[in-house]
Coordinates of C-alpha atoms in Angstrom, one line a residue:
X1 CA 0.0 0.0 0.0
X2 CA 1.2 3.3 -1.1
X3 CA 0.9 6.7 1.6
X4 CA 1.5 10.0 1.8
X5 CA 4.7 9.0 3.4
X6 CA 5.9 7.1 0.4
X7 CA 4.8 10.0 -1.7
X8 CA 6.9 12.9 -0.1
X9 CA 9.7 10.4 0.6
X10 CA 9.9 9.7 -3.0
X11 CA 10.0 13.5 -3.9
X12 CA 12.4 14.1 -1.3
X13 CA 14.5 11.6 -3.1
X14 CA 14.2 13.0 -6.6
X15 CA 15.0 16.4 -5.6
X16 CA 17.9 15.3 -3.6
X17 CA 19.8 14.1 -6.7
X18 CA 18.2 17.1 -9.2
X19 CA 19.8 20.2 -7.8
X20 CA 18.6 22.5 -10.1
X21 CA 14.7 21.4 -9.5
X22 CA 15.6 21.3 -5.4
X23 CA 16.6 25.0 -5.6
X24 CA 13.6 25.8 -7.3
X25 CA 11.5 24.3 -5.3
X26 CA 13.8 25.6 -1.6
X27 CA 13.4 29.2 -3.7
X28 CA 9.6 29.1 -3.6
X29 CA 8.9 27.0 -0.4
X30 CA 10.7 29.8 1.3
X31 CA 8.6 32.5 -0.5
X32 CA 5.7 30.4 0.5
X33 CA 6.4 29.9 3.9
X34 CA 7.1 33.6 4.8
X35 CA 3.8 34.3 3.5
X36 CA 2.2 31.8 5.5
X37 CA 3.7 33.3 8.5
X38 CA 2.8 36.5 7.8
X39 CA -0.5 35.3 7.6
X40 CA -0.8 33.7 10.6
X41 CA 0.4 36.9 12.8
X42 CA -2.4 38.9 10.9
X43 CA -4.9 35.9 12.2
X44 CA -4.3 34.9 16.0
X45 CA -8.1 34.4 16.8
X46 CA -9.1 31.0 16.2
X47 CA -13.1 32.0 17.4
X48 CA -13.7 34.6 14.4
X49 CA -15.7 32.3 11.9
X50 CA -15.4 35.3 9.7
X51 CA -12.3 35.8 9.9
X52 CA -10.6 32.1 10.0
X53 CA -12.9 32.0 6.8
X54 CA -10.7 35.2 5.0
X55 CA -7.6 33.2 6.5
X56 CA -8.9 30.1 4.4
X57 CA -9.0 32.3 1.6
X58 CA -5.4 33.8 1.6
X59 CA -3.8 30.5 2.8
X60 CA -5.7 28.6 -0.8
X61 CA -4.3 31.8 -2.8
X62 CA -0.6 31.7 -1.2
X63 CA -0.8 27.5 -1.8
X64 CA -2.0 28.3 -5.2
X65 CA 0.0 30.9 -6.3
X66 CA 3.2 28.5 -5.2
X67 CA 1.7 25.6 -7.1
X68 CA 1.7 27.9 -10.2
X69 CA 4.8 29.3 -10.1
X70 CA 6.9 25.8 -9.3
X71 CA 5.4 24.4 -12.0
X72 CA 6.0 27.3 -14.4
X73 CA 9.7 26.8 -13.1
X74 CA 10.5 22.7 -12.4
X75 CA 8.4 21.9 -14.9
X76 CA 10.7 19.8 -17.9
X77 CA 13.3 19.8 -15.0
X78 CA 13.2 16.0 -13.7
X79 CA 14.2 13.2 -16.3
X80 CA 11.0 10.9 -18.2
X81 CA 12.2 8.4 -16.0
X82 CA 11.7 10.6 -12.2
X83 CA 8.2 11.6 -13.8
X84 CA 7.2 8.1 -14.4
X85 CA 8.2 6.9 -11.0
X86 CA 6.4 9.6 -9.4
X87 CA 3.3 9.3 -11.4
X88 CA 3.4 5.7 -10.8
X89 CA 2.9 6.0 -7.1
X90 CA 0.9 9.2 -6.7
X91 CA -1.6 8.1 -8.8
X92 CA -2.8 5.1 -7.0
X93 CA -3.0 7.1 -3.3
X94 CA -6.7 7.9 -3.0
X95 CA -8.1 11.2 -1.5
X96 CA -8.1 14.8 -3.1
X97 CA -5.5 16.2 -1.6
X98 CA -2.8 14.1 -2.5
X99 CA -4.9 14.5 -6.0
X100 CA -4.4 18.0 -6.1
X101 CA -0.8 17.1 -6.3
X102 CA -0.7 14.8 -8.8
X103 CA -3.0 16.5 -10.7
X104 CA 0.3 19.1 -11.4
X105 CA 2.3 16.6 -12.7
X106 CA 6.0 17.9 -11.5
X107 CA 7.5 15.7 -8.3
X108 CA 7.9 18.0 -5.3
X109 CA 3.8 19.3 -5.8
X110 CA 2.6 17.6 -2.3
X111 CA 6.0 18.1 -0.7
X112 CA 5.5 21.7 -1.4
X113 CA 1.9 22.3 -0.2
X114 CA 2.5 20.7 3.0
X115 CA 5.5 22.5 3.8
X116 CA 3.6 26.1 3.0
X117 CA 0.6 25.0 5.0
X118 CA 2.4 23.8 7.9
X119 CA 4.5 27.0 7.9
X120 CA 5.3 28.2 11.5
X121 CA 8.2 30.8 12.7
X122 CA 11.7 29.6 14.2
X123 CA 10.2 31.2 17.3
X124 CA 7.1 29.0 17.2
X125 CA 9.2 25.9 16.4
X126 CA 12.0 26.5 18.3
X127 CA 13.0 24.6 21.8
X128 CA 14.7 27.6 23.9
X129 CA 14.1 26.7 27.3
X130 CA 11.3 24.7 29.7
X131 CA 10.7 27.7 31.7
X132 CA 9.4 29.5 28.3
X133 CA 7.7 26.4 27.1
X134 CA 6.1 26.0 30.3
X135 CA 5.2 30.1 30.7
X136 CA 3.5 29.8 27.0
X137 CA 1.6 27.1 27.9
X138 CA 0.7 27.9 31.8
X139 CA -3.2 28.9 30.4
X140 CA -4.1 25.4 29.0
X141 CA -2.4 23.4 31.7
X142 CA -4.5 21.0 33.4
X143 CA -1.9 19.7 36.0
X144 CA -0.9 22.9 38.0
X145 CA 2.8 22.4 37.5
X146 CA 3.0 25.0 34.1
X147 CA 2.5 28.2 36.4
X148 CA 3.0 26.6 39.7
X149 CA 6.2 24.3 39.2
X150 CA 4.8 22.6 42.2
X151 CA 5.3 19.1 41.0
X152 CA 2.0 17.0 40.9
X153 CA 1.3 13.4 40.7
X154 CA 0.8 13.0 37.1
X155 CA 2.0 15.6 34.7
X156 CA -0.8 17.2 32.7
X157 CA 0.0 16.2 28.3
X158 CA 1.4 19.6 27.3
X159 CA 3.8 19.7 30.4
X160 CA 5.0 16.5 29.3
X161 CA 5.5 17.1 26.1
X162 CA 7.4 19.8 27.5
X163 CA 9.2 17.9 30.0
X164 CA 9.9 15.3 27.6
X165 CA 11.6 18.0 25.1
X166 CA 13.9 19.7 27.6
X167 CA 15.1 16.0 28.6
X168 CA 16.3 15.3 24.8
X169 CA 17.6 19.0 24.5
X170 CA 19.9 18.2 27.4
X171 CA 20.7 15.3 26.6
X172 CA 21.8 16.6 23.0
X173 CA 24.0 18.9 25.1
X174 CA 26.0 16.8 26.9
X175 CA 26.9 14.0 24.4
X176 CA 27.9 16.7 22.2
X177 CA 30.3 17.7 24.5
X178 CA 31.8 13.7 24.3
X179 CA 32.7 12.8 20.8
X180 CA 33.1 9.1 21.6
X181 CA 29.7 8.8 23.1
X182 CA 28.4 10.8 20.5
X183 CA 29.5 8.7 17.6
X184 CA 28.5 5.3 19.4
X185 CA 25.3 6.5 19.7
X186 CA 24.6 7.6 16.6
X187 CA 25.1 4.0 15.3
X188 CA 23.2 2.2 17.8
X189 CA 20.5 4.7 17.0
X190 CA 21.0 4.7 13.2
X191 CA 20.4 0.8 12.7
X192 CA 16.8 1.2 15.5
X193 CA 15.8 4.2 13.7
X194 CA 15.2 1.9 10.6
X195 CA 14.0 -0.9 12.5
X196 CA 11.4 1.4 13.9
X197 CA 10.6 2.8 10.9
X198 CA 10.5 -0.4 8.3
X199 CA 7.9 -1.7 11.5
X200 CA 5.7 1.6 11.5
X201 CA 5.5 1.0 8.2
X202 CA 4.7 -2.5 7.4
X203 CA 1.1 -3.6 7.0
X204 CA -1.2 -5.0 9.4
X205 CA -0.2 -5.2 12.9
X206 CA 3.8 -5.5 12.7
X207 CA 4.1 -2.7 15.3
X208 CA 3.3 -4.8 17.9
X209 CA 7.3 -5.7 17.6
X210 CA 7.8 -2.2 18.2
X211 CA 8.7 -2.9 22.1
X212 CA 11.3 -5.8 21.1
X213 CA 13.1 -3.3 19.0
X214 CA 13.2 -0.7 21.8
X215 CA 14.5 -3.0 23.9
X216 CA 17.6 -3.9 21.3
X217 CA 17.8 0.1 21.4
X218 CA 18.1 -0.3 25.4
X219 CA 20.8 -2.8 25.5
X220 CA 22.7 -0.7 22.5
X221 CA 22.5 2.6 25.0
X222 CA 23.2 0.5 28.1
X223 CA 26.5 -1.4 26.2
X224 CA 27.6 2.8 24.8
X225 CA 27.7 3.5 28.7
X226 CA 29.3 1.1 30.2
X227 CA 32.6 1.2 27.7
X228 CA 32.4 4.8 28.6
X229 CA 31.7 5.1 32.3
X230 CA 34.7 6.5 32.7
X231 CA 34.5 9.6 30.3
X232 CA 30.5 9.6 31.2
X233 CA 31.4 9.8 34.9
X234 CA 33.2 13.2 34.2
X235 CA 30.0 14.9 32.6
X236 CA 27.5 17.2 34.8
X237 CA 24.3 14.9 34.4
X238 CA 22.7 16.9 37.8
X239 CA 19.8 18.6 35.1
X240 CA 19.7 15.4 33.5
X241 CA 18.6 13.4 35.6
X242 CA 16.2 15.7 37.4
X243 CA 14.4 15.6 33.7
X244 CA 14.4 12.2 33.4
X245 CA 12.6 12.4 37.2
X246 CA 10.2 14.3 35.7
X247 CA 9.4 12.4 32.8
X248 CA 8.5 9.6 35.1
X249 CA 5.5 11.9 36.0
X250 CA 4.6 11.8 32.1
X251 CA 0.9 10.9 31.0
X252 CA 2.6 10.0 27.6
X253 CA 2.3 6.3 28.0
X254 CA 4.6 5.4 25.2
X255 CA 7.5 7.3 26.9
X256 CA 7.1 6.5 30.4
X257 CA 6.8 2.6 29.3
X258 CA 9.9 1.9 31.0
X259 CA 10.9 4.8 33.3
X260 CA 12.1 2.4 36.0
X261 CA 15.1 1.9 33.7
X262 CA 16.3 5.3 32.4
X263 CA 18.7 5.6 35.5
X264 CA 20.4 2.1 34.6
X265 CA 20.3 3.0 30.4
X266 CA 22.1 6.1 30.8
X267 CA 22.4 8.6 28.0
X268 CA 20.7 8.4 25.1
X269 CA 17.2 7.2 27.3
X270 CA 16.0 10.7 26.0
X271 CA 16.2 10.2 22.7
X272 CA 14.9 6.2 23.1
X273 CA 11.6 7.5 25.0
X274 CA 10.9 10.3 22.1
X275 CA 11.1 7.9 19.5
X276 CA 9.1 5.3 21.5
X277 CA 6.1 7.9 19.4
X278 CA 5.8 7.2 15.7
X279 CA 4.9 11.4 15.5
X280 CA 8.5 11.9 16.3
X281 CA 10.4 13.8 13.6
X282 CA 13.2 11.3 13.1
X283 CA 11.0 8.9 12.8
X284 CA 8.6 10.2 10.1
X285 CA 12.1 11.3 8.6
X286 CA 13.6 7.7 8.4
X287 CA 9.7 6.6 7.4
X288 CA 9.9 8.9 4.4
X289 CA 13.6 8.0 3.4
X290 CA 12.9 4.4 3.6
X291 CA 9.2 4.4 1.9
X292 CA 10.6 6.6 -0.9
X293 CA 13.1 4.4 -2.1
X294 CA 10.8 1.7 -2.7
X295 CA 10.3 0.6 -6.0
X296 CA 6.5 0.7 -7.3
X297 CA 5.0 -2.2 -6.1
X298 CA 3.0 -4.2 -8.7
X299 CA -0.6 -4.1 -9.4
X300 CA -2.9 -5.7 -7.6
X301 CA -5.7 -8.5 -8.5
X302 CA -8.4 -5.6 -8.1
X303 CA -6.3 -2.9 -9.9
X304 CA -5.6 -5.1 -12.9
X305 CA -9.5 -5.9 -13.5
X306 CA -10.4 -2.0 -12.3
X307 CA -7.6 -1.0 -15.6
X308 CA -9.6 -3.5 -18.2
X309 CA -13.0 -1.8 -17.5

């Protein structure tokens, strides 16, 4: 079965190896995007109907106006072969919106609308600190602990989403500081990142391996420490660990699955428990890198009889 995710994988692939198409289509994402964001500052009140309406509006005509101008300039860019692929495998994802896409004809269409539509400023998407993140969000906190910081039983979601972020921005920190630990990571969380994300993506219910796969993660982060207690043992891990406290608090039940652990794991439990969600951006990343180098598959019984009618 052929998703989005193969889709913008698959564009993300073709534009990777045709530089001249990819700067077309950075040139007018970013033209899109600003727009988009200018847009959204002019609308901040999501309970106007009228107005959300005239943000409708100006968001299609931005989309639009991008559509129209990448395919004035990519179009006769990508090779007979690229077009054929892409065609191949757009074609046969139902709904309009991927339609729209196809309906363009240049690879890069649906890549490009979501990017515009999904627009938000650095200083929207950027982690600075939990003490901002937790200010911002101190109206719509359920648990108390966003303009309290009195720590409650359970954390509330948004404050552990919060929670959860600062732990992996940390952590970040500190291996960076240790190149060794840094690069043994990286490969014990390359080869799970495409376990994860070959699992997420294979039919039926293969996810339910999902927590076997984890737990090779586990042993990968637990084996990184141990060869490197020594340099590990020289690291300031005192805001560290108080995170990973917290995140025992967290009503995220994929990331608190095994909390009891993180203490034993040692760095890199951070990064294990975001990716333990299948929303997390490395995995979607590693989905769409994987999906998008699949050849298209072959037709199936059904397809073959709906092409003879």
């Amino acid at each position: 079965m052929i998703t989005n995710i193969e889709i913008l994988g698959t564009e993300e692939l073709l534009l990777e190896r045709n530089p001249r198409a990819a700067a077309v289509h950075e040139a007018i994402m970013a033209t899109g995007r600003e727009a988009v964001i200018a847009l959204n500052e002019r609308f901040d009140d999501p309970s106007d109907d009228a107005a959300m309406k005239r943000f409708d509006a100006e968001l299609e005509t931005i989309v639009e106006r991008s559509i129209s101008e990448y395919v004035r300039q990519a179009r006769g860019l990508f090779s007979a072969e690229d077009v054929a692929l892409w065609t191949a495998k757009i074609t046969r994802v139902p709904g309009s919106y991927v339609a729209r896409a196809a309906a363009v004809g240049v690879p890069g269409a649906l890549f490009l609308i979501e990017a515009i539509e999904e627009a938000e400023s650095d200083e929207n998407s950027t982690f600075v600190s939990l003490d901002d993140t937790l200010a911002n969000i101190a109206g719509y906190c359920q648990c108390g602990y966003a303009s309290s910081r009195i720590v409650p039983e359970q954390l509330c979601r948004l404050c552990s989403g919060g929670v959860l972020i600062a732990w992996k921005t940390e952590e970040d920190r500190i291996v960076a500081t240790s190149p060794k630990v840094r690069s043994e990571l990286r490969a014990v969380f390359d080869e799970l990142l495409d376990e994860l994300a070959t699992i997420h993506l294979a039919a039926g219910d293969g996810s339910s391996e999902t927590p076997a796969r984890q737990r090779a993660g586990n042993a990968g982060i637990t084996r990184v420490n141990e060869t490197y207690a020594e340099e590990i043992a020289l690291l300031d891990l005192t805001r560290w660990r108080e995170l990973g406290e917290l995140n025992q608090l967290s009503q995220i039940k994929a990331v608190n699955a095994h909390r009891k652990h993180w203490s034993r794991w040692g760095l890199g439990s951070a990064r294990l428990a975001t990716l333990a969600m299948q929303s997390d951006p490395e995995i979607q990343a590693r989905m769409r890198r994987i999906a998008g180098s699949r050849p298209v598959p072959k037709p199936t019984l059904f397809e073959r009889l709906f092409a003879r009618r």
